[in-house]
Amino acid sequence: MLFTQLIQANLRTKALGKKIEYYNRIGSTNSEAWELLTLGADHGTIVLTDHQFQGKGRAGNSWFMGAGKGLAMSVILNNKYSLKFLGLISLAAGIAATKSIAQHGLDSKLKWPNDILINDKKVGGILCETKIKKNAVKNMVIGIGINVNEANNEFPDNIKDLSTSMAICSNHPHQRERVTAELLNSLESLLQMIDHDPNKIVHEWLDRCGHLNDPIRFIDQGKVIEGIFSGLDNLGNAKIKTDLGNRVYRSIY
Ligand code: BTN
């Protein structure tokens, strides 16, 4: 059980989290967010669940959440953002997640496009989905998953060795309501920054990047890309040195 009043008591936001749609159990908060958008959901509405059983990950992967242990939420954005800033919105969500985790005494790192890692193991991930109309982002759903209180033996065998949780790293449980509220507080400030100081997002992300100038392998539009991660351009696209030369990749389409 998650206490939505406790989340709201810790919020300092104008829009994000003012409305929370909470479900005891749901397939995917991102899928539900899109349903709610068809019914006219407000900008900033949060979809949250205590048990996500069909979570979606990037590149068609699934996402595991320990029932009653993890954090699975989707943030609905209705404001029209310019298409060119799409990548920055997704990076802002990763930064907000690391800031919230840091408020619990843990140092997490970002891995492009948007993995959140502690000690090289995955503690969280972001899945941004968009509807684009007339060259602008019409609607956007930012899905955020964080392993908060899962024990190692609760992860499925195929991800056990690659995953960690905040509780595993600190040897004590964390209040998911606080993690949620702190993340939303940071995310709203970062989103406000996108229009007037987009470079700040790039710098904040690079400050938390754990793999600058390291080899990287990721999937871009169904294709495996390999090269050296050499930073971000000023729109948040990845600069990769590949065998074919320097290339730039978007994190989101
Ligand atoms: C990844 O690293 O592959 C992205 C994982 C994103 C998971 C979150 S959990 C909340 C939201 N709802 C979903 O179905 N997926 C995202």
PDB file of C-alpha atoms and ligand atoms in Angstrom:
ATOM      1  CA  MET A   1       0.000   0.000   0.000  1.00  0.00           C
ATOM      2  CA  LEU A   2       1.217   3.467  -0.894  1.00  0.00           C
ATOM      3  CA  PHE A   3      -0.173   6.510   0.915  1.00  0.00           C
ATOM      4  CA  THR A   4      -0.909   9.189  -1.653  1.00  0.00           C
ATOM      5  CA  GLN A   5      -1.588  11.816   1.051  1.00  0.00           C
ATOM      6  CA  LEU A   6       1.928  11.263   2.358  1.00  0.00           C
ATOM      7  CA  ILE A   7       3.319  11.843  -1.139  1.00  0.00           C
ATOM      8  CA  GLN A   8       1.294  15.026  -1.511  1.00  0.00           C
ATOM      9  CA  ALA A   9       2.342  16.276   1.940  1.00  0.00           C
ATOM     10  CA  ASN A  10       5.970  16.150   0.760  1.00  0.00           C
ATOM     11  CA  LEU A  11       5.371  17.808  -2.617  1.00  0.00           C
ATOM     12  CA  ARG A  12       6.530  21.350  -3.417  1.00  0.00           C
ATOM     13  CA  THR A  13       5.273  21.281  -7.001  1.00  0.00           C
ATOM     14  CA  LYS A  14       2.763  23.422  -8.893  1.00  0.00           C
ATOM     15  CA  ALA A  15       1.490  20.724 -11.275  1.00  0.00           C
ATOM     16  CA  LEU A  16       3.252  17.384 -10.901  1.00  0.00           C
ATOM     17  CA  GLY A  17       1.453  15.057  -8.516  1.00  0.00           C
ATOM     18  CA  LYS A  18      -1.401  17.427  -7.709  1.00  0.00           C
ATOM     19  CA  LYS A  19      -3.579  14.619  -9.010  1.00  0.00           C
ATOM     20  CA  ILE A  20      -2.571  11.019  -8.285  1.00  0.00           C
ATOM     21  CA  GLU A  21      -4.336   8.042  -9.843  1.00  0.00           C
ATOM     22  CA  TYR A  22      -3.444   5.139  -7.559  1.00  0.00           C
ATOM     23  CA  TYR A  23      -4.040   1.445  -8.298  1.00  0.00           C
ATOM     24  CA  ASN A  24      -3.366  -1.440  -5.914  1.00  0.00           C
ATOM     25  CA  ARG A  25      -2.457  -3.577  -8.904  1.00  0.00           C
ATOM     26  CA  ILE A  26      -2.145  -2.751 -12.580  1.00  0.00           C
ATOM     27  CA  GLY A  27      -0.417  -4.112 -15.716  1.00  0.00           C
ATOM     28  CA  SER A  28       1.557  -1.009 -16.669  1.00  0.00           C
ATOM     29  CA  THR A  29       1.281   2.545 -15.326  1.00  0.00           C
ATOM     30  CA  ASN A  30       2.428   3.861 -18.741  1.00  0.00           C
ATOM     31  CA  SER A  31      -0.395   2.028 -20.549  1.00  0.00           C
ATOM     32  CA  GLU A  32      -2.888   3.305 -17.972  1.00  0.00           C
ATOM     33  CA  ALA A  33      -1.549   6.853 -18.387  1.00  0.00           C
ATOM     34  CA  TRP A  34      -2.312   6.711 -22.122  1.00  0.00           C
ATOM     35  CA  GLU A  35      -5.841   5.485 -21.318  1.00  0.00           C
ATOM     36  CA  LEU A  36      -6.302   8.394 -18.920  1.00  0.00           C
ATOM     37  CA  LEU A  37      -5.032  10.817 -21.564  1.00  0.00           C
ATOM     38  CA  THR A  38      -7.822   9.726 -23.915  1.00  0.00           C
ATOM     39  CA  LEU A  39     -10.216  10.684 -21.102  1.00  0.00           C
ATOM     40  CA  GLY A  40      -8.622  14.143 -20.803  1.00  0.00           C
ATOM     41  CA  ALA A  41      -6.163  13.698 -17.913  1.00  0.00           C
ATOM     42  CA  ASP A  42      -4.610  16.938 -16.644  1.00  0.00           C
ATOM     43  CA  HIS A  43      -0.985  17.940 -17.110  1.00  0.00           C
ATOM     44  CA  GLY A  44       1.040  16.646 -14.173  1.00  0.00           C
ATOM     45  CA  THR A  45      -1.269  13.744 -13.268  1.00  0.00           C
ATOM     46  CA  ILE A  46       0.654  10.814 -11.775  1.00  0.00           C
ATOM     47  CA  VAL A  47      -0.254   7.169 -12.238  1.00  0.00           C
ATOM     48  CA  LEU A  48       1.066   5.036  -9.415  1.00  0.00           C
ATOM     49  CA  THR A  49       0.714   1.424  -8.340  1.00  0.00           C
ATOM     50  CA  ASP A  50       1.778  -0.864  -5.526  1.00  0.00           C
ATOM     51  CA  HIS A  51       2.012  -3.855  -7.857  1.00  0.00           C
ATOM     52  CA  GLN A  52       2.844  -3.477 -11.542  1.00  0.00           C
ATOM     53  CA  PHE A  53       2.673  -6.925 -13.139  1.00  0.00           C
ATOM     54  CA  GLN A  54       3.274  -6.175 -16.844  1.00  0.00           C
ATOM     55  CA  GLY A  55       5.738  -3.320 -16.672  1.00  0.00           C
ATOM     56  CA  LYS A  56       7.195  -2.131 -19.974  1.00  0.00           C
ATOM     57  CA  GLY A  57      10.894  -1.440 -20.374  1.00  0.00           C
ATOM     58  CA  ARG A  58      12.891   0.120 -23.179  1.00  0.00           C
ATOM     59  CA  ALA A  59      13.435  -1.654 -26.488  1.00  0.00           C
ATOM     60  CA  GLY A  60      10.458  -3.975 -25.973  1.00  0.00           C
ATOM     61  CA  ASN A  61      11.838  -5.426 -22.725  1.00  0.00           C
ATOM     62  CA  SER A  62       9.678  -6.062 -19.691  1.00  0.00           C
ATOM     63  CA  TRP A  63      10.241  -4.306 -16.370  1.00  0.00           C
ATOM     64  CA  PHE A  64      10.068  -6.116 -13.031  1.00  0.00           C
ATOM     65  CA  MET A  65       8.736  -4.456  -9.881  1.00  0.00           C
ATOM     66  CA  GLY A  66       8.580  -6.243  -6.528  1.00  0.00           C
ATOM     67  CA  ALA A  67       4.944  -6.102  -5.334  1.00  0.00           C
ATOM     68  CA  GLY A  68       4.727  -3.664  -2.436  1.00  0.00           C
ATOM     69  CA  LYS A  69       8.483  -3.025  -2.708  1.00  0.00           C
ATOM     70  CA  GLY A  70       9.314  -0.961  -5.781  1.00  0.00           C
ATOM     71  CA  LEU A  71       8.238   2.303  -7.319  1.00  0.00           C
ATOM     72  CA  ALA A  72       6.397   2.313 -10.647  1.00  0.00           C
ATOM     73  CA  MET A  73       4.939   5.609 -11.733  1.00  0.00           C
ATOM     74  CA  SER A  74       4.053   7.505 -14.855  1.00  0.00           C
ATOM     75  CA  VAL A  75       3.949  11.255 -15.192  1.00  0.00           C
ATOM     76  CA  ILE A  76       1.502  12.698 -17.717  1.00  0.00           C
ATOM     77  CA  LEU A  77       2.702  15.809 -19.551  1.00  0.00           C
ATOM     78  CA  ASN A  78       0.161  17.732 -21.601  1.00  0.00           C
ATOM     79  CA  ASN A  79       2.137  20.931 -22.068  1.00  0.00           C
ATOM     80  CA  LYS A  80       3.333  21.428 -25.612  1.00  0.00           C
ATOM     81  CA  TYR A  81       7.106  21.016 -25.649  1.00  0.00           C
ATOM     82  CA  SER A  82       9.125  21.711 -28.765  1.00  0.00           C
ATOM     83  CA  LEU A  83      10.240  18.484 -30.435  1.00  0.00           C
ATOM     84  CA  LYS A  84      13.869  19.487 -30.206  1.00  0.00           C
ATOM     85  CA  PHE A  85      13.680  19.367 -26.397  1.00  0.00           C
ATOM     86  CA  LEU A  86      12.304  15.828 -26.242  1.00  0.00           C
ATOM     87  CA  GLY A  87      15.668  14.282 -25.352  1.00  0.00           C
ATOM     88  CA  LEU A  88      16.181  16.780 -22.533  1.00  0.00           C
ATOM     89  CA  ILE A  89      12.842  15.880 -20.939  1.00  0.00           C
ATOM     90  CA  SER A  90      13.864  12.249 -20.807  1.00  0.00           C
ATOM     91  CA  LEU A  91      17.285  13.139 -19.355  1.00  0.00           C
ATOM     92  CA  ALA A  92      15.598  15.388 -16.764  1.00  0.00           C
ATOM     93  CA  ALA A  93      13.678  12.360 -15.469  1.00  0.00           C
ATOM     94  CA  GLY A  94      16.934  10.438 -14.980  1.00  0.00           C
ATOM     95  CA  ILE A  95      18.530  13.366 -13.140  1.00  0.00           C
ATOM     96  CA  ALA A  96      15.448  13.698 -10.901  1.00  0.00           C
ATOM     97  CA  ALA A  97      15.664  10.004 -10.025  1.00  0.00           C
ATOM     98  CA  THR A  98      19.360  10.271  -9.025  1.00  0.00           C
ATOM     99  CA  LYS A  99      18.589  13.384  -6.934  1.00  0.00           C
ATOM    100  CA  SER A 100      15.828  11.586  -5.067  1.00  0.00           C
ATOM    101  CA  ILE A 101      18.059   8.549  -4.475  1.00  0.00           C
ATOM    102  CA  ALA A 102      20.805  10.905  -3.217  1.00  0.00           C
ATOM    103  CA  GLN A 103      18.393  12.334  -0.641  1.00  0.00           C
ATOM    104  CA  HIS A 104      18.439   8.821   0.838  1.00  0.00           C
ATOM    105  CA  GLY A 105      22.225   8.841   1.127  1.00  0.00           C
ATOM    106  CA  LEU A 106      22.940   6.793  -2.001  1.00  0.00           C
ATOM    107  CA  ASP A 107      25.142   7.742  -4.943  1.00  0.00           C
ATOM    108  CA  SER A 108      23.656   6.575  -8.242  1.00  0.00           C
ATOM    109  CA  LYS A 109      25.012   7.076 -11.754  1.00  0.00           C
ATOM    110  CA  LEU A 110      23.315   7.567 -15.093  1.00  0.00           C
ATOM    111  CA  LYS A 111      23.986   5.471 -18.155  1.00  0.00           C
ATOM    112  CA  TRP A 112      22.778   6.688 -21.512  1.00  0.00           C
ATOM    113  CA  PRO A 113      19.993   6.720 -22.542  1.00  0.00           C
ATOM    114  CA  ASN A 114      18.484   6.492 -19.108  1.00  0.00           C
ATOM    115  CA  ASP A 115      19.568   3.662 -16.841  1.00  0.00           C
ATOM    116  CA  ILE A 116      20.064   4.478 -13.184  1.00  0.00           C
ATOM    117  CA  LEU A 117      22.854   2.426 -11.637  1.00  0.00           C
ATOM    118  CA  ILE A 118      24.377   1.865  -8.223  1.00  0.00           C
ATOM    119  CA  ASN A 119      27.667  -0.066  -8.164  1.00  0.00           C
ATOM    120  CA  ASP A 120      27.142  -0.854 -11.877  1.00  0.00           C
ATOM    121  CA  LYS A 121      23.820  -2.594 -11.174  1.00  0.00           C
ATOM    122  CA  LYS A 122      20.473  -1.310 -12.334  1.00  0.00           C
ATOM    123  CA  VAL A 123      18.395   0.396  -9.643  1.00  0.00           C
ATOM    124  CA  GLY A 124      16.014   2.203 -11.994  1.00  0.00           C
ATOM    125  CA  GLY A 125      14.980   2.978 -15.526  1.00  0.00           C
ATOM    126  CA  ILE A 126      12.954   5.483 -17.512  1.00  0.00           C
ATOM    127  CA  LEU A 127      10.595   4.838 -20.406  1.00  0.00           C
ATOM    128  CA  CYS A 128       9.374   8.010 -22.148  1.00  0.00           C
ATOM    129  CA  GLU A 129       6.580   7.642 -24.665  1.00  0.00           C
ATOM    130  CA  THR A 130       5.224  10.453 -26.858  1.00  0.00           C
ATOM    131  CA  LYS A 131       2.461  11.476 -29.213  1.00  0.00           C
ATOM    132  CA  ILE A 132       3.715  13.983 -31.730  1.00  0.00           C
ATOM    133  CA  LYS A 133       1.511  16.318 -33.741  1.00  0.00           C
ATOM    134  CA  LYS A 134       2.471  19.171 -36.090  1.00  0.00           C
ATOM    135  CA  ASN A 135       6.137  19.039 -35.124  1.00  0.00           C
ATOM    136  CA  ALA A 136       5.420  19.450 -31.421  1.00  0.00           C
ATOM    137  CA  VAL A 137       5.043  16.991 -28.570  1.00  0.00           C
ATOM    138  CA  LYS A 138       1.314  16.740 -27.988  1.00  0.00           C
ATOM    139  CA  ASN A 139       1.357  14.360 -25.049  1.00  0.00           C
ATOM    140  CA  MET A 140       4.105  12.633 -23.209  1.00  0.00           C
ATOM    141  CA  VAL A 141       4.186   9.896 -20.599  1.00  0.00           C
ATOM    142  CA  ILE A 142       7.343   9.569 -18.519  1.00  0.00           C
ATOM    143  CA  GLY A 143       7.473   6.121 -16.922  1.00  0.00           C
ATOM    144  CA  ILE A 144       9.851   5.783 -14.001  1.00  0.00           C
ATOM    145  CA  GLY A 145      10.725   2.541 -12.262  1.00  0.00           C
ATOM    146  CA  ILE A 146      12.947   2.426  -9.174  1.00  0.00           C
ATOM    147  CA  ASN A 147      13.878  -0.652  -7.167  1.00  0.00           C
ATOM    148  CA  VAL A 148      13.356   0.681  -3.656  1.00  0.00           C
ATOM    149  CA  ASN A 149      12.900  -2.137  -1.135  1.00  0.00           C
ATOM    150  CA  GLU A 150      13.355  -5.345  -3.154  1.00  0.00           C
ATOM    151  CA  ALA A 151      15.649  -8.010  -1.672  1.00  0.00           C
ATOM    152  CA  ASN A 152      18.092  -9.687  -4.061  1.00  0.00           C
ATOM    153  CA  ASN A 153      16.250 -13.020  -4.026  1.00  0.00           C
ATOM    154  CA  GLU A 154      13.047 -11.274  -5.140  1.00  0.00           C
ATOM    155  CA  PHE A 155      14.416 -10.367  -8.576  1.00  0.00           C
ATOM    156  CA  PRO A 156      13.740 -12.860 -11.384  1.00  0.00           C
ATOM    157  CA  ASP A 157      16.735 -15.116 -12.114  1.00  0.00           C
ATOM    158  CA  ASN A 158      17.507 -13.491 -15.475  1.00  0.00           C
ATOM    159  CA  ILE A 159      18.089 -10.034 -13.933  1.00  0.00           C
ATOM    160  CA  LYS A 160      19.191 -10.983 -10.399  1.00  0.00           C
ATOM    161  CA  ASP A 161      22.894 -10.410 -11.041  1.00  0.00           C
ATOM    162  CA  LEU A 162      22.323  -7.160 -12.924  1.00  0.00           C
ATOM    163  CA  SER A 163      19.844  -5.537 -10.516  1.00  0.00           C
ATOM    164  CA  THR A 164      19.986  -3.891  -7.147  1.00  0.00           C
ATOM    165  CA  SER A 165      17.656  -1.855  -4.939  1.00  0.00           C
ATOM    166  CA  MET A 166      18.065   1.143  -2.672  1.00  0.00           C
ATOM    167  CA  ALA A 167      17.454  -1.116   0.349  1.00  0.00           C
ATOM    168  CA  ILE A 168      20.104  -3.631  -0.740  1.00  0.00           C
ATOM    169  CA  CYS A 169      22.647  -0.797  -1.091  1.00  0.00           C
ATOM    170  CA  SER A 170      21.908   0.845   2.249  1.00  0.00           C
ATOM    171  CA  ASN A 171      20.879  -2.193   4.317  1.00  0.00           C
ATOM    172  CA  HIS A 172      17.619  -0.598   5.335  1.00  0.00           C
ATOM    173  CA  PRO A 173      14.240   0.076   3.738  1.00  0.00           C
ATOM    174  CA  HIS A 174      13.218   3.459   2.331  1.00  0.00           C
ATOM    175  CA  GLN A 175       9.835   5.187   2.370  1.00  0.00           C
ATOM    176  CA  ARG A 176       8.546   4.968  -1.197  1.00  0.00           C
ATOM    177  CA  GLU A 177       6.248   7.964  -0.694  1.00  0.00           C
ATOM    178  CA  ARG A 178       9.250  10.192   0.068  1.00  0.00           C
ATOM    179  CA  VAL A 179      11.241   8.833  -2.864  1.00  0.00           C
ATOM    180  CA  THR A 180       8.255   9.629  -5.107  1.00  0.00           C
ATOM    181  CA  ALA A 181       7.685  13.159  -3.806  1.00  0.00           C
ATOM    182  CA  GLU A 182      11.381  14.100  -3.899  1.00  0.00           C
ATOM    183  CA  LEU A 183      11.641  12.841  -7.464  1.00  0.00           C
ATOM    184  CA  LEU A 184       8.618  14.889  -8.555  1.00  0.00           C
ATOM    185  CA  ASN A 185       9.919  18.024  -6.805  1.00  0.00           C
ATOM    186  CA  SER A 186      13.211  17.785  -8.729  1.00  0.00           C
ATOM    187  CA  LEU A 187      11.549  16.809 -11.998  1.00  0.00           C
ATOM    188  CA  GLU A 188       9.291  19.856 -11.996  1.00  0.00           C
ATOM    189  CA  SER A 189      12.225  22.258 -11.402  1.00  0.00           C
ATOM    190  CA  LEU A 190      14.238  20.567 -14.156  1.00  0.00           C
ATOM    191  CA  LEU A 191      11.340  20.720 -16.627  1.00  0.00           C
ATOM    192  CA  GLN A 192      10.988  24.445 -15.928  1.00  0.00           C
ATOM    193  CA  MET A 193      14.671  24.820 -16.794  1.00  0.00           C
ATOM    194  CA  ILE A 194      14.320  23.285 -20.256  1.00  0.00           C
ATOM    195  CA  ASP A 195      13.015  26.437 -21.949  1.00  0.00           C
ATOM    196  CA  HIS A 196      15.412  28.995 -20.473  1.00  0.00           C
ATOM    197  CA  ASP A 197      18.558  27.009 -19.564  1.00  0.00           C
ATOM    198  CA  PRO A 198      18.654  23.733 -21.541  1.00  0.00           C
ATOM    199  CA  ASN A 199      22.425  23.445 -21.136  1.00  0.00           C
ATOM    200  CA  LYS A 200      22.010  23.097 -17.388  1.00  0.00           C
ATOM    201  CA  ILE A 201      20.171  19.778 -17.976  1.00  0.00           C
ATOM    202  CA  VAL A 202      23.023  18.529 -20.154  1.00  0.00           C
ATOM    203  CA  HIS A 203      25.600  19.524 -17.525  1.00  0.00           C
ATOM    204  CA  GLU A 204      23.647  18.031 -14.636  1.00  0.00           C
ATOM    205  CA  TRP A 205      23.260  14.763 -16.576  1.00  0.00           C
ATOM    206  CA  LEU A 206      26.965  14.602 -17.499  1.00  0.00           C
ATOM    207  CA  ASP A 207      27.922  15.296 -13.860  1.00  0.00           C
ATOM    208  CA  ARG A 208      26.086  12.088 -12.935  1.00  0.00           C
ATOM    209  CA  CYS A 209      27.189  10.022 -15.936  1.00  0.00           C
ATOM    210  CA  GLY A 210      29.150   6.929 -14.927  1.00  0.00           C
ATOM    211  CA  HIS A 211      30.549   5.945 -18.350  1.00  0.00           C
ATOM    212  CA  LEU A 212      32.011   8.996 -20.103  1.00  0.00           C
ATOM    213  CA  ASN A 213      34.587   7.902 -22.750  1.00  0.00           C
ATOM    214  CA  ASP A 214      33.789   4.223 -22.121  1.00  0.00           C
ATOM    215  CA  PRO A 215      32.614   1.707 -24.710  1.00  0.00           C
ATOM    216  CA  ILE A 216      28.826   1.572 -25.023  1.00  0.00           C
ATOM    217  CA  ARG A 217      26.356  -0.778 -26.710  1.00  0.00           C
ATOM    218  CA  PHE A 218      22.686   0.161 -27.097  1.00  0.00           C
ATOM    219  CA  ILE A 219      19.717  -0.341 -29.399  1.00  0.00           C
ATOM    220  CA  ASP A 220      18.699   2.545 -31.658  1.00  0.00           C
ATOM    221  CA  GLN A 221      15.522   2.005 -33.665  1.00  0.00           C
ATOM    222  CA  GLY A 222      15.996  -1.757 -33.543  1.00  0.00           C
ATOM    223  CA  LYS A 223      19.707  -1.620 -34.490  1.00  0.00           C
ATOM    224  CA  VAL A 224      22.571  -2.463 -32.146  1.00  0.00           C
ATOM    225  CA  ILE A 225      25.001   0.456 -31.931  1.00  0.00           C
ATOM    226  CA  GLU A 226      28.504   0.077 -30.511  1.00  0.00           C
ATOM    227  CA  GLY A 227      31.126   2.739 -29.940  1.00  0.00           C
ATOM    228  CA  ILE A 228      32.648   5.074 -27.373  1.00  0.00           C
ATOM    229  CA  PHE A 229      30.282   7.368 -25.474  1.00  0.00           C
ATOM    230  CA  SER A 230      31.891  10.794 -25.756  1.00  0.00           C
ATOM    231  CA  GLY A 231      29.206  12.997 -24.189  1.00  0.00           C
ATOM    232  CA  LEU A 232      26.013  14.824 -25.102  1.00  0.00           C
ATOM    233  CA  ASP A 233      25.254  17.598 -27.559  1.00  0.00           C
ATOM    234  CA  ASN A 234      23.247  20.607 -26.354  1.00  0.00           C
ATOM    235  CA  LEU A 235      19.928  18.869 -27.074  1.00  0.00           C
ATOM    236  CA  GLY A 236      20.826  15.823 -25.007  1.00  0.00           C
ATOM    237  CA  ASN A 237      21.675  13.541 -27.931  1.00  0.00           C
ATOM    238  CA  ALA A 238      24.491  11.040 -27.377  1.00  0.00           C
ATOM    239  CA  LYS A 239      27.784  11.643 -29.160  1.00  0.00           C
ATOM    240  CA  ILE A 240      29.214   8.250 -30.105  1.00  0.00           C
ATOM    241  CA  LYS A 241      32.547   7.483 -31.774  1.00  0.00           C
ATOM    242  CA  THR A 242      31.819   4.486 -33.969  1.00  0.00           C
ATOM    243  CA  ASP A 243      33.960   2.632 -36.510  1.00  0.00           C
ATOM    244  CA  LEU A 244      32.178   4.675 -39.161  1.00  0.00           C
ATOM    245  CA  GLY A 245      33.040   8.003 -37.515  1.00  0.00           C
ATOM    246  CA  ASN A 246      31.374  10.319 -34.995  1.00  0.00           C
ATOM    247  CA  ARG A 247      27.618   9.900 -34.815  1.00  0.00           C
ATOM    248  CA  VAL A 248      24.805  11.480 -32.808  1.00  0.00           C
ATOM    249  CA  TYR A 249      21.887   9.402 -31.440  1.00  0.00           C
ATOM    250  CA  ARG A 250      18.577  10.497 -29.973  1.00  0.00           C
ATOM    251  CA  SER A 251      17.325   8.847 -26.791  1.00  0.00           C
ATOM    252  CA  ILE A 252      13.693   9.095 -27.806  1.00  0.00           C
ATOM    253  CA  TYR A 253      11.700   9.284 -31.065  1.00  0.00           C
TER     254      TYR A 253
HETATM  255  C1  BTN B   1      14.016   0.495 -18.776  1.00  0.00           C
HETATM  256  O1  BTN B   1      15.059   0.738 -18.182  1.00  0.00           O
HETATM  257  O2  BTN B   1      13.918  -0.439 -19.587  1.00  0.00           O
HETATM  258  C2  BTN B   1      12.821   1.391 -18.542  1.00  0.00           C
HETATM  259  C3  BTN B   1      11.986   0.882 -17.420  1.00  0.00           C
HETATM  260  C4  BTN B   1      10.769   1.741 -17.161  1.00  0.00           C
HETATM  261  C5  BTN B   1       9.834   1.109 -16.154  1.00  0.00           C
HETATM  262  C6  BTN B   1       8.724   2.026 -15.745  1.00  0.00           C
HETATM  263  S1  BTN B   1       7.891   1.444 -14.319  1.00  0.00           S
HETATM  264  C7  BTN B   1       6.655   2.639 -14.522  1.00  0.00           C
HETATM  265  C8  BTN B   1       6.394   2.768 -15.995  1.00  0.00           C
HETATM  266  N1  BTN B   1       5.374   1.846 -16.441  1.00  0.00           N
HETATM  267  C9  BTN B   1       5.852   0.922 -17.276  1.00  0.00           C
HETATM  268  O3  BTN B   1       5.194  -0.006 -17.798  1.00  0.00           O
HETATM  269  N2  BTN B   1       7.172   1.123 -17.468  1.00  0.00           N
HETATM  270  C10 BTN B   1       7.632   2.296 -16.766  1.00  0.00           C
END
